[in-house]
Coordinates of C-alpha atoms and ligand atoms in Angstrom, one line a residue:
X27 CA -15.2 -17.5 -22.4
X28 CA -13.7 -18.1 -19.1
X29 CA -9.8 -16.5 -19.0
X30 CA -9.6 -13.4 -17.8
X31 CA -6.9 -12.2 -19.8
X32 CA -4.4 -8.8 -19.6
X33 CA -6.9 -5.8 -20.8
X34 CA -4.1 -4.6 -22.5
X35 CA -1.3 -5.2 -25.7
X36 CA 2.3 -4.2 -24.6
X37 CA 3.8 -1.2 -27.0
X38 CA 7.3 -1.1 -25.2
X39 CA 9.0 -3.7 -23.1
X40 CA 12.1 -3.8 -20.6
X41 CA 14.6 -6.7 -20.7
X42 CA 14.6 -8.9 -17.6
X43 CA 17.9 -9.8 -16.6
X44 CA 18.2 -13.4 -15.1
X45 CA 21.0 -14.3 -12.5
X46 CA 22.2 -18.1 -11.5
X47 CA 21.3 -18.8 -7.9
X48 CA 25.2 -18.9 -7.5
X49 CA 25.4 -15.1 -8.4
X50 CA 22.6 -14.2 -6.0
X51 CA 23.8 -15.5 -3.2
X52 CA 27.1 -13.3 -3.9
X53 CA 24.6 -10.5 -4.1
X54 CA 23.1 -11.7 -1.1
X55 CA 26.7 -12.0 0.8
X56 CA 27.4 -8.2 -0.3
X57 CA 24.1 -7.1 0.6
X58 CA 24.0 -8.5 4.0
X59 CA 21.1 -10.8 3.2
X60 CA 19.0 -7.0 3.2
X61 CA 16.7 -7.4 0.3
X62 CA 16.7 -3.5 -0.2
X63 CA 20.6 -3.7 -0.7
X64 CA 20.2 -5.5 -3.9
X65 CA 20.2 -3.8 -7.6
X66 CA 17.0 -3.7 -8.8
X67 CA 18.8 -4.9 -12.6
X68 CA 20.0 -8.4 -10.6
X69 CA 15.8 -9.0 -9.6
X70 CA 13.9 -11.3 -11.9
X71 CA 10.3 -10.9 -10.9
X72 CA 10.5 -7.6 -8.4
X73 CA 7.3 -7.6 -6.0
X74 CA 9.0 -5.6 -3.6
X75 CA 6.2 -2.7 -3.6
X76 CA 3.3 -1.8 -6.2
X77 CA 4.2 1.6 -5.5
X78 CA 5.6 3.5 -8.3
X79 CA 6.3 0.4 -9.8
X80 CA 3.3 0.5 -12.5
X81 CA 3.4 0.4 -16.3
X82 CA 1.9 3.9 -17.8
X83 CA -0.3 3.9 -20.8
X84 CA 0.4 4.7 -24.3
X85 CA -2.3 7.8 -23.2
X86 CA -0.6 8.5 -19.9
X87 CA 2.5 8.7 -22.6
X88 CA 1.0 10.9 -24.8
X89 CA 0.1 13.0 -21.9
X90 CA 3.2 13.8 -20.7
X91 CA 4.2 15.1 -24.0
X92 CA 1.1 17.5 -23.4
X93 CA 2.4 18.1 -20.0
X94 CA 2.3 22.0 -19.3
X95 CA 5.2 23.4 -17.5
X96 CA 3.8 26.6 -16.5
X97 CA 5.0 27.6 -13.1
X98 CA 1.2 29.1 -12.0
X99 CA -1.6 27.5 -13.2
X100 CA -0.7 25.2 -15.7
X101 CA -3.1 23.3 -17.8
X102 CA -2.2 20.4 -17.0
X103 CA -3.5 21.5 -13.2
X104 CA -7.1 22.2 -13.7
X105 CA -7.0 19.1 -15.4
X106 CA -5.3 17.4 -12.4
X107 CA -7.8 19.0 -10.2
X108 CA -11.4 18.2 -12.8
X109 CA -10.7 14.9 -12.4
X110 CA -9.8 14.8 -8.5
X111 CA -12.6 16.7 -8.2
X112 CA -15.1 14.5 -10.0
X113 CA -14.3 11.4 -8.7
X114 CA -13.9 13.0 -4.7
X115 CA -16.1 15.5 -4.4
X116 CA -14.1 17.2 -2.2
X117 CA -13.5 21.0 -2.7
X118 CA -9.2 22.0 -2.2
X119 CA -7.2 20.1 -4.4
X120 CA -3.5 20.3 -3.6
X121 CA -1.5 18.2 -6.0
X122 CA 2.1 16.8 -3.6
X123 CA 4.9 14.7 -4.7
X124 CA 3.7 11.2 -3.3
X125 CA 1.6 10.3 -0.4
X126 CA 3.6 10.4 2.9
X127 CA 4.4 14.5 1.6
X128 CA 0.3 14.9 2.0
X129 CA 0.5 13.0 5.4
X130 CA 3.5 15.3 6.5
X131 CA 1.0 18.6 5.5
X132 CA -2.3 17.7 7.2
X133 CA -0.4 16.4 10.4
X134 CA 1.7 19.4 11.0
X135 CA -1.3 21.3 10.6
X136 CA -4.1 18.7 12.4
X137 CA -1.7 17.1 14.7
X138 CA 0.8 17.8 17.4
X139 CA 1.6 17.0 21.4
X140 CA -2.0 15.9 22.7
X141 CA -3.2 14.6 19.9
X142 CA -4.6 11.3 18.8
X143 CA -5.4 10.0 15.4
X144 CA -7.5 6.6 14.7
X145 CA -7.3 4.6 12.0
X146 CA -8.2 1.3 11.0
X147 CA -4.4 0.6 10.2
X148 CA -1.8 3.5 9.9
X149 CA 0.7 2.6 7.1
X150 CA 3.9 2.7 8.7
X151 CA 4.8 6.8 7.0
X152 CA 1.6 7.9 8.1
X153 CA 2.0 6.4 11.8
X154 CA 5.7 8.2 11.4
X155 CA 4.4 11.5 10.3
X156 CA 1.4 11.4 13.4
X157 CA 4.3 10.5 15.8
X158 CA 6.3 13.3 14.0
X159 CA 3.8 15.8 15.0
X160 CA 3.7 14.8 18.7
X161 CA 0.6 13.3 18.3
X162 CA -0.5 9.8 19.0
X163 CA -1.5 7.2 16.4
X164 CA -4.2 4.6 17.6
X165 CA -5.2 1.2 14.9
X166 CA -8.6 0.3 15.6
X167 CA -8.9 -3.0 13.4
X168 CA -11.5 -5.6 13.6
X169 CA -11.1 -8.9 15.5
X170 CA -11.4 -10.6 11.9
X171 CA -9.2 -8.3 10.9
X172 CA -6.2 -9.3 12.8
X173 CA -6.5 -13.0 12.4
X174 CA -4.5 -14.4 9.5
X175 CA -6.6 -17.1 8.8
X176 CA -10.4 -15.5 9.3
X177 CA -11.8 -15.8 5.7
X178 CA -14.3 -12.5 5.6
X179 CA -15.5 -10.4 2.8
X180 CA -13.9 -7.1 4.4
X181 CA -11.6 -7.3 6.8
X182 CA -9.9 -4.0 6.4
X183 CA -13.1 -2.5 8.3
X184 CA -12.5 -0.3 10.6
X185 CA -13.8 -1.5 14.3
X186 CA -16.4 0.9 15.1
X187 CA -17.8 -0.2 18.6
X188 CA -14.4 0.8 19.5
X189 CA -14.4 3.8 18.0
X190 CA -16.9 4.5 19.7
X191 CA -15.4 4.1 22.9
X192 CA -11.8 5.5 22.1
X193 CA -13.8 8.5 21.4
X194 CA -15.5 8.6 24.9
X195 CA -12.3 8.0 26.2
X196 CA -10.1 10.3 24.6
X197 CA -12.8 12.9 24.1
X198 CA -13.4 14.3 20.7
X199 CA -11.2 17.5 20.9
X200 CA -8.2 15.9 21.4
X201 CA -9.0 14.0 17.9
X202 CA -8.1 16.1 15.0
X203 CA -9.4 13.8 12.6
X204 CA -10.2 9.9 11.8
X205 CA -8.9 7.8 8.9
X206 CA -9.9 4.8 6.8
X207 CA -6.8 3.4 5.1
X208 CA -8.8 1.9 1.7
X209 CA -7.7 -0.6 1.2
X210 CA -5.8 -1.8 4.2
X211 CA -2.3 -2.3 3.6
X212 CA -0.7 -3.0 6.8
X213 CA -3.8 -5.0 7.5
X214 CA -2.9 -7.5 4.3
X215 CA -4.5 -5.2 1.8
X216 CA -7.9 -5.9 2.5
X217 CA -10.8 -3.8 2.2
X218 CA -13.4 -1.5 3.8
X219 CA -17.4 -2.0 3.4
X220 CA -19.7 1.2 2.3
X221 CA -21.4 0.1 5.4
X222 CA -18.3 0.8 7.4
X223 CA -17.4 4.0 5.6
X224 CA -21.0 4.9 6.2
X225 CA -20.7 4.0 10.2
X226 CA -17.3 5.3 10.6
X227 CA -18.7 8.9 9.5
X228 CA -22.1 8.2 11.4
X229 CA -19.9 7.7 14.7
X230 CA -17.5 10.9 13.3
X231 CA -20.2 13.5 12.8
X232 CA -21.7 12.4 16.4
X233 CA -18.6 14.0 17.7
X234 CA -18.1 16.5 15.3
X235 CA -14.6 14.9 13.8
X236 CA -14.0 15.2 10.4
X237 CA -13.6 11.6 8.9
X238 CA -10.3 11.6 6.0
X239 CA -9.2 8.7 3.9
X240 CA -6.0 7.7 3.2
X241 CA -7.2 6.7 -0.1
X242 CA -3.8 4.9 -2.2
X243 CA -5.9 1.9 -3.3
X244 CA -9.6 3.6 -3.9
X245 CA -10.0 1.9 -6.8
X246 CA -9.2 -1.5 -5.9
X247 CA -11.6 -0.8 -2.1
X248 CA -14.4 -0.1 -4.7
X249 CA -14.0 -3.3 -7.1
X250 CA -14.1 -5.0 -3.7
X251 CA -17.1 -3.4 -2.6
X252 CA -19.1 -4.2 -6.2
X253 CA -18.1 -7.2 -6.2
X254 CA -18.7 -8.4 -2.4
X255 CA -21.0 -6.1 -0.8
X256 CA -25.1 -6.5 -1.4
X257 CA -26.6 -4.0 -3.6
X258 CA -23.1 -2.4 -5.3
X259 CA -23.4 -5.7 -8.2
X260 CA -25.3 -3.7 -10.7
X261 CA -22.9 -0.4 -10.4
X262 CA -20.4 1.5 -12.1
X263 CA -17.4 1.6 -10.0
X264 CA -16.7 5.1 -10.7
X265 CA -20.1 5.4 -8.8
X266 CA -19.3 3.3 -5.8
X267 CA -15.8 6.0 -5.6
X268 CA -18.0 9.0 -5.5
X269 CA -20.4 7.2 -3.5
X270 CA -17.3 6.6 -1.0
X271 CA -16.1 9.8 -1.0
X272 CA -19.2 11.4 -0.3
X273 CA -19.0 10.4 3.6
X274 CA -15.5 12.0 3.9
X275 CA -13.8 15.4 4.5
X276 CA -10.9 15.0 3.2
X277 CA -8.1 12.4 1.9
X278 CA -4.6 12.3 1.4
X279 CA -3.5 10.2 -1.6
X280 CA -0.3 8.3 -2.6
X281 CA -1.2 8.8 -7.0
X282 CA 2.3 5.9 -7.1
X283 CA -1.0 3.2 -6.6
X284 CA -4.7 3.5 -8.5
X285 CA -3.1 6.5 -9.9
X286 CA -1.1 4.6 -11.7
X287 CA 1.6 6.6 -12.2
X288 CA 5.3 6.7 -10.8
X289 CA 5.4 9.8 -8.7
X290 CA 2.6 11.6 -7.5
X291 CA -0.3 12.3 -4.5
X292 CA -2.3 14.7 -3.2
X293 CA -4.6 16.1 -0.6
X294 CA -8.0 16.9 -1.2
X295 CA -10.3 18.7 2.1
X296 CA -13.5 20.3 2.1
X297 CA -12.9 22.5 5.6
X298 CA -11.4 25.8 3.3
X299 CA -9.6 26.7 6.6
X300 CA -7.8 23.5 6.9
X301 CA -7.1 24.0 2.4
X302 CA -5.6 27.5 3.6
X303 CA -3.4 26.1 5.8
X304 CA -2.2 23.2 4.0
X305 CA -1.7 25.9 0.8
X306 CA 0.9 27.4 3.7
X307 CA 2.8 24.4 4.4
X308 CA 2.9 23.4 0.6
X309 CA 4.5 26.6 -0.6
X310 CA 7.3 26.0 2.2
X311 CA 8.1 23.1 1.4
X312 CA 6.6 21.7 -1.8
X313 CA 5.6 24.6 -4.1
X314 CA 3.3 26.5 -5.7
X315 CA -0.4 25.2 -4.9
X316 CA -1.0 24.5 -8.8
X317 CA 2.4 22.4 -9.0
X318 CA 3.0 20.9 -5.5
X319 CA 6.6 19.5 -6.1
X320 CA 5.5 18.2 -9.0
X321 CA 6.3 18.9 -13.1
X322 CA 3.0 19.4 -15.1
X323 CA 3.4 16.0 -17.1
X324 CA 2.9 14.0 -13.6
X325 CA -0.4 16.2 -13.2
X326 CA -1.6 14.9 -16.7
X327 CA -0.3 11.6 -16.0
X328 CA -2.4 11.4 -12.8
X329 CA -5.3 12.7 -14.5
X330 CA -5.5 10.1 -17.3
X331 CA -4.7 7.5 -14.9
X332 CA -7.5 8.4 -12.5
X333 CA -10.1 7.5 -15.4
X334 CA -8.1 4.5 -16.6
X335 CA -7.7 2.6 -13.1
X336 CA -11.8 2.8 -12.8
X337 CA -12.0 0.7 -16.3
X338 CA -13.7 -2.5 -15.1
X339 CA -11.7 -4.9 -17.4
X340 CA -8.1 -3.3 -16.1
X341 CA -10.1 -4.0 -11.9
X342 CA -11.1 -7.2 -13.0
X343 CA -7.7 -8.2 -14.2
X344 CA -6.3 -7.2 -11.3
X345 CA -7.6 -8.1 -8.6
X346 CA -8.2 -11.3 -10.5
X347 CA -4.4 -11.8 -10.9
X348 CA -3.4 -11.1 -7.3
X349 CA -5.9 -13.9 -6.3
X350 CA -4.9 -16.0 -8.6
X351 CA -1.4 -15.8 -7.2
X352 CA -2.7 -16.7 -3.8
X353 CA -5.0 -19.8 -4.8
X354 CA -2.3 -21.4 -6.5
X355 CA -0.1 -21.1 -3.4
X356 CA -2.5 -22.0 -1.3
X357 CA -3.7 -25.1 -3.3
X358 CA 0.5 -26.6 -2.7
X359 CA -0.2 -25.8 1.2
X360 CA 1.3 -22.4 1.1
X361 CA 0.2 -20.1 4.4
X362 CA -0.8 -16.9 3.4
X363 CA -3.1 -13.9 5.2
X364 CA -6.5 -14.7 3.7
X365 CA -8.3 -14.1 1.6
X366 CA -6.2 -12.7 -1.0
X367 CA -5.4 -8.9 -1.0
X368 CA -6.5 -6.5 -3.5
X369 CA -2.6 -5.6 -4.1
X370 CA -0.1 -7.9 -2.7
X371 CA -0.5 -11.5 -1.0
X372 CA 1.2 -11.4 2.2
X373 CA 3.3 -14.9 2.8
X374 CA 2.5 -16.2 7.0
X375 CA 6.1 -16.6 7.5
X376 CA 5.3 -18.0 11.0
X377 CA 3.8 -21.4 9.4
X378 CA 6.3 -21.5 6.7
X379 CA 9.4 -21.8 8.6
X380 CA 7.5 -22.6 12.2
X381 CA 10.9 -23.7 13.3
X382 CA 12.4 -20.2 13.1
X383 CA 11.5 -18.5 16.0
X384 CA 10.3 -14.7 15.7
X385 CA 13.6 -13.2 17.1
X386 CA 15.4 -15.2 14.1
X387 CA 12.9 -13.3 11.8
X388 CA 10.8 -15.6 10.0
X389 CA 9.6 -12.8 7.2
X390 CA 13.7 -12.6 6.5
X391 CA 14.1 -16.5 6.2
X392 CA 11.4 -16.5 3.6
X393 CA 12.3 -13.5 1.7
X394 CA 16.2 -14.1 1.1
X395 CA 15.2 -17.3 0.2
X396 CA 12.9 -16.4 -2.6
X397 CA 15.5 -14.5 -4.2
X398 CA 18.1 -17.0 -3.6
X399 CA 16.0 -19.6 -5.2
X400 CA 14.1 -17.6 -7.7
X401 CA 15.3 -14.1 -8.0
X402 CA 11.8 -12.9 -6.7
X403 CA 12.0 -10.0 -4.7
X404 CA 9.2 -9.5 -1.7
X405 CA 9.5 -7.6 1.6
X406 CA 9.5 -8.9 5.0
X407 CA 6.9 -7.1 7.1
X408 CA 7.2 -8.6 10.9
X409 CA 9.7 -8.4 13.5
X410 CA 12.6 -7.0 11.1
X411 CA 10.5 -3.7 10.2
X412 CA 8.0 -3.9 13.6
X413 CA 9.6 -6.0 16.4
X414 CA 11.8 -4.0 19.3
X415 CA 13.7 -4.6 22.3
X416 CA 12.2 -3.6 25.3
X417 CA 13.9 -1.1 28.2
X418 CA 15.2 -4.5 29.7
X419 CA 16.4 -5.6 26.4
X420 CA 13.8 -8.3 26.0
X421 CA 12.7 -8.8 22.3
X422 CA 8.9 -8.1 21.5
X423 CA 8.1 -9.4 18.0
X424 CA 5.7 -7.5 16.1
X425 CA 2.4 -9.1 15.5
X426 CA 2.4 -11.2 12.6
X427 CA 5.5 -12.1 10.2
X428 CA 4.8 -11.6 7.1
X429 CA 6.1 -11.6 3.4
X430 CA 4.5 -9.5 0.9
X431 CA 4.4 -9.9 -2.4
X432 CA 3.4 -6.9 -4.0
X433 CA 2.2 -7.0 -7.8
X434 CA 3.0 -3.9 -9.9
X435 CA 0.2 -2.7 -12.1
X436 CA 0.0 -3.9 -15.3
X437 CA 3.7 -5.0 -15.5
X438 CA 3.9 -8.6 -15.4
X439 CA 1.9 -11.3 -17.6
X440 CA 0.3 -14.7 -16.0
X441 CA 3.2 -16.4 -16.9
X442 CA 5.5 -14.2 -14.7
X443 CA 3.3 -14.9 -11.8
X444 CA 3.3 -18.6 -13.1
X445 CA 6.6 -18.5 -12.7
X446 CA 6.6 -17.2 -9.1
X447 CA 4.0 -19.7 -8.2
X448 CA 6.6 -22.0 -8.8
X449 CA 9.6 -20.5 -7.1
X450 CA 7.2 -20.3 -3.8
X451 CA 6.3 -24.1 -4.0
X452 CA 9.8 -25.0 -4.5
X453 CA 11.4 -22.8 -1.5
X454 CA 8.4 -24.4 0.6
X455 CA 9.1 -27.7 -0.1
X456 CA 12.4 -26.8 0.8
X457 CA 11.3 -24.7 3.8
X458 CA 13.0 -26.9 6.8
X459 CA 16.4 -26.3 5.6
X460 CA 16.1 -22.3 5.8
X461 CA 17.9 -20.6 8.4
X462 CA 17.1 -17.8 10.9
X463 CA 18.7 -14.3 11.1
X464 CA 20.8 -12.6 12.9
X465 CA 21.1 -8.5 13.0
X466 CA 24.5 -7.5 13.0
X467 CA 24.0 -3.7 12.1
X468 CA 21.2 -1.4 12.1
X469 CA 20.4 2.3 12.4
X470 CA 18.6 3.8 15.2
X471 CA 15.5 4.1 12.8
X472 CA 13.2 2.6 10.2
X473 CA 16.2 -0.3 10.1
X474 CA 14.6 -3.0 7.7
X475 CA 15.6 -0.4 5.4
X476 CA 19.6 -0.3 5.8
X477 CA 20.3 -3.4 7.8
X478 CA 22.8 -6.1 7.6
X479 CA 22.2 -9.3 8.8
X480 CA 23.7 -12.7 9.0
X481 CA 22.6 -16.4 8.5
X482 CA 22.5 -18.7 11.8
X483 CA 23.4 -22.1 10.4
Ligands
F0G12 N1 -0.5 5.2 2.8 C1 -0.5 3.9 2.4 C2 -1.7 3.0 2.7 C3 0.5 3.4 1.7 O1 0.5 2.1 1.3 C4 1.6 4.2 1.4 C5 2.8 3.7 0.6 C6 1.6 5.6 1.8 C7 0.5 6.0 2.5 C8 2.7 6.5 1.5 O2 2.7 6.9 0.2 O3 4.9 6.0 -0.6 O4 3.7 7.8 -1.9 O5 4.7 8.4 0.2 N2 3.0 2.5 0.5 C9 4.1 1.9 -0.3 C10 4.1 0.4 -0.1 C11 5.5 2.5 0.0 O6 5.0 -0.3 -0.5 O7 3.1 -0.1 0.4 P1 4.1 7.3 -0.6

């Protein structure tokens, strides 16, 4: 049998509440056209992030119940850190509340004025939490990687020729560490080859810089790796993790993604100076090294969702299901970043509404209108979160305008995503008639996030 089909029955369900288009654009009016402004109740199919967003099993459940609340080490802890353990490698375990807390440790202990941190794409907190520090934060993508339309098995690699030379240039003790976001998100969720881990750590341990992954979507970088990379056909995926681990120092991890959980990360570090300090910082400001601002059930829930996101029906499901999302688009003419991501498909909002120029915000045309039309919520990532004005006041538009559409973990059936198949082909069919943006508020910083913006018609 051909269908791939949900690896899983459904034990408790939420209602969906549906809206007429007339009552959206009201919400829309009151919102000022900011998609984050609207009540998450008045979304039909909400594809705004896949973080936090997932459905946790009956297991994960039952494990909460189990949860222990003891303030110093709690059950539910060592079980947190077995599992972390087993599937990293890596020696210091220090549970956090989500991911960007884990960034905000290792930088203010790795980072600081001088500094400079490569990546093959910072996600925007961890660029934030770098730039916190005082250090610099450098993307060193692939030239595959940045063209929209460049089909390629992995083209969230990191570029290692110029790693290379950014290390020659910016001499290795003024680089605190190096990081492989797996999978890419910025970069459209795509993923990183062993080969390139493998390289990557080759060119690190050269230069004596510890190599760390920012490791929210391990699970989905390894699927991607058995099922694309020669030699990885034949094994188990929780093989291919350890085997991907085992060229790193360290990771931080956001546990809201292949955790599958709704609150949660962690860092994990080999270098038992670096463990001590981070143990500092997380007492400060997160708590006690066998909690780390987290309750006991979210420890348990982490653990049993560790072993569950490695099941090779629940991978296959997945990643099937966010491709199939993006051939169907694709097939009615829809531009997307290709190939499909492991997580999200990421709209080209530049060839859907080519009449909308960048500093009308193309991503925002797309994005109202697909909840206008359909009650679908996605998130514009171009010019609205990346684009600035220069000292002159000129406008310089980020680099590509996208929409993502980010798919919760087992939450929605095929015939949700049916259904936004549909939405998307209607709105583009209908794409000449959408209008451009204006801003007229935003804060000083992070402003996709509080805006208000008005329709030029
Ligand atoms: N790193 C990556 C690659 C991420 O995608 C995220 C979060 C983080 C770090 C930060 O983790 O949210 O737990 O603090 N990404 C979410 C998203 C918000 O929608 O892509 P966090």
């Amino acid at each position: 049998m051909k269908t791939i089909i949900e690896p899983f029955k459904i034990k408790s369900v939420e209602p969906i509440k549906f809206t007429t288009v007339a009552e959206r654009e009201e919400i829309l009016r009151q919102g000022g056209y900011n998609i984050f402004m609207v009540p998450a109740e008045d979304v039909v199919i909400d594809l705004l992030t896949d973080s936090g967003t997932s459905a946790m099993s009956a297991d994960q459940w039952a494990g909460i119940m189990r949860g222990d609340e003891s303030y110093a080490g709690a059950r539910s802890f060592y079980r947190f850190q077995d599992k972390v353990r087993e599937l990293t490698g890596l020696k210091h375990i220090i549970p956090v509340h989500q991911g960007r807390a884990a960034e905000r440790i290792l930088f203010a202990i790795a980072g600081g004025p001088g500094k400079v941190v490569p990546n093959n794409a910072h996600f925007d907190t961890t660029r934030a939490n770098i730039e916190f520090s005082g250090a610099q934060a450098v993307d060193l993508p692939t030239a595959v990687g940045v063209d929209p339309d460049a089909m390629d098995d992995f083209k969230g690699n990191i570029n290692i020729p110029a790693l290379r030379e950014f290390i020659e240039k910016t001499g290795a003790e003024n680089i605190p560490l190096c990081m492989i976001t797996i999978t890419n998100n910025s970069g459209g969720g795509q993923p990183v080859s062993m080969q390139n881990i493998r390289e990557a750590k080759e060119v690190c341990k050269e230069h004596g810089i510890p190599l760390f992954f920012d490791a929210c979507r391990f699970a989905e970088n390894a699927y991607f790796i058995k099922l694309r990379e020669p030699g990885y056909a034949d094994r188990s995926v929780k093989s291919i993790v350890r085997e991907m681990f085992s060229h790193v120092d360290g990771a931080t991890m956001s546990a809201k993604k292949d955790a599958i959980v709704n609150i949660g990360g962690f860092i994990a570090i080999n270098d038992d100076e670096l463990a001590l300090k981070a143990r500092n910082m997380l007492i400060i400001t997160e708590g006690f090294p066998t909690y780390g601002g987290l309750a006991g059930r979210d420890l348990e829930a982490i653990a049993i969702g560790l072993e569950e996101v490695l099941d090779e029906h629940y991978l296959q499901y997945r990643i099937r299901s966010t491709a199939y999302l993006g051939e169907k688009i694709v097939a009615a003419g829809v531009p997307i970043l290709q190939p499909p991501g492991g997580h999200a498909i990421y709209i080209n909002a530049k060839k859907f509404v080519p009449h909308v120029p960048p500093e009308r915000f193309p991503g925002q045309s797309v994005t109202v209108e697909l909840y206008r039309h359909g009650g679908i919520r996605g998130c514009e990532i171009g010019s609205v979160m990346f684009g600035r004005r220069d000292k002159e006041g000129k406008f310089i538009p980020a680099a590509m305008e996208l929409v993502r559409l980010a798919i919760p973990r087992r939450v929605y059936t095929q015939s949700h995503i049916d259904y936004v198949v549909e939405a998307i082909i209607e709105v583009y069919r209908n794409r000449d008639k959408l209008p451009g943006y204006r801003i007229i508020e935003e804060p000083p910083l992070l402003r996709h996030f509080t805006a208000k913006f008005e329709p030029i018609v």
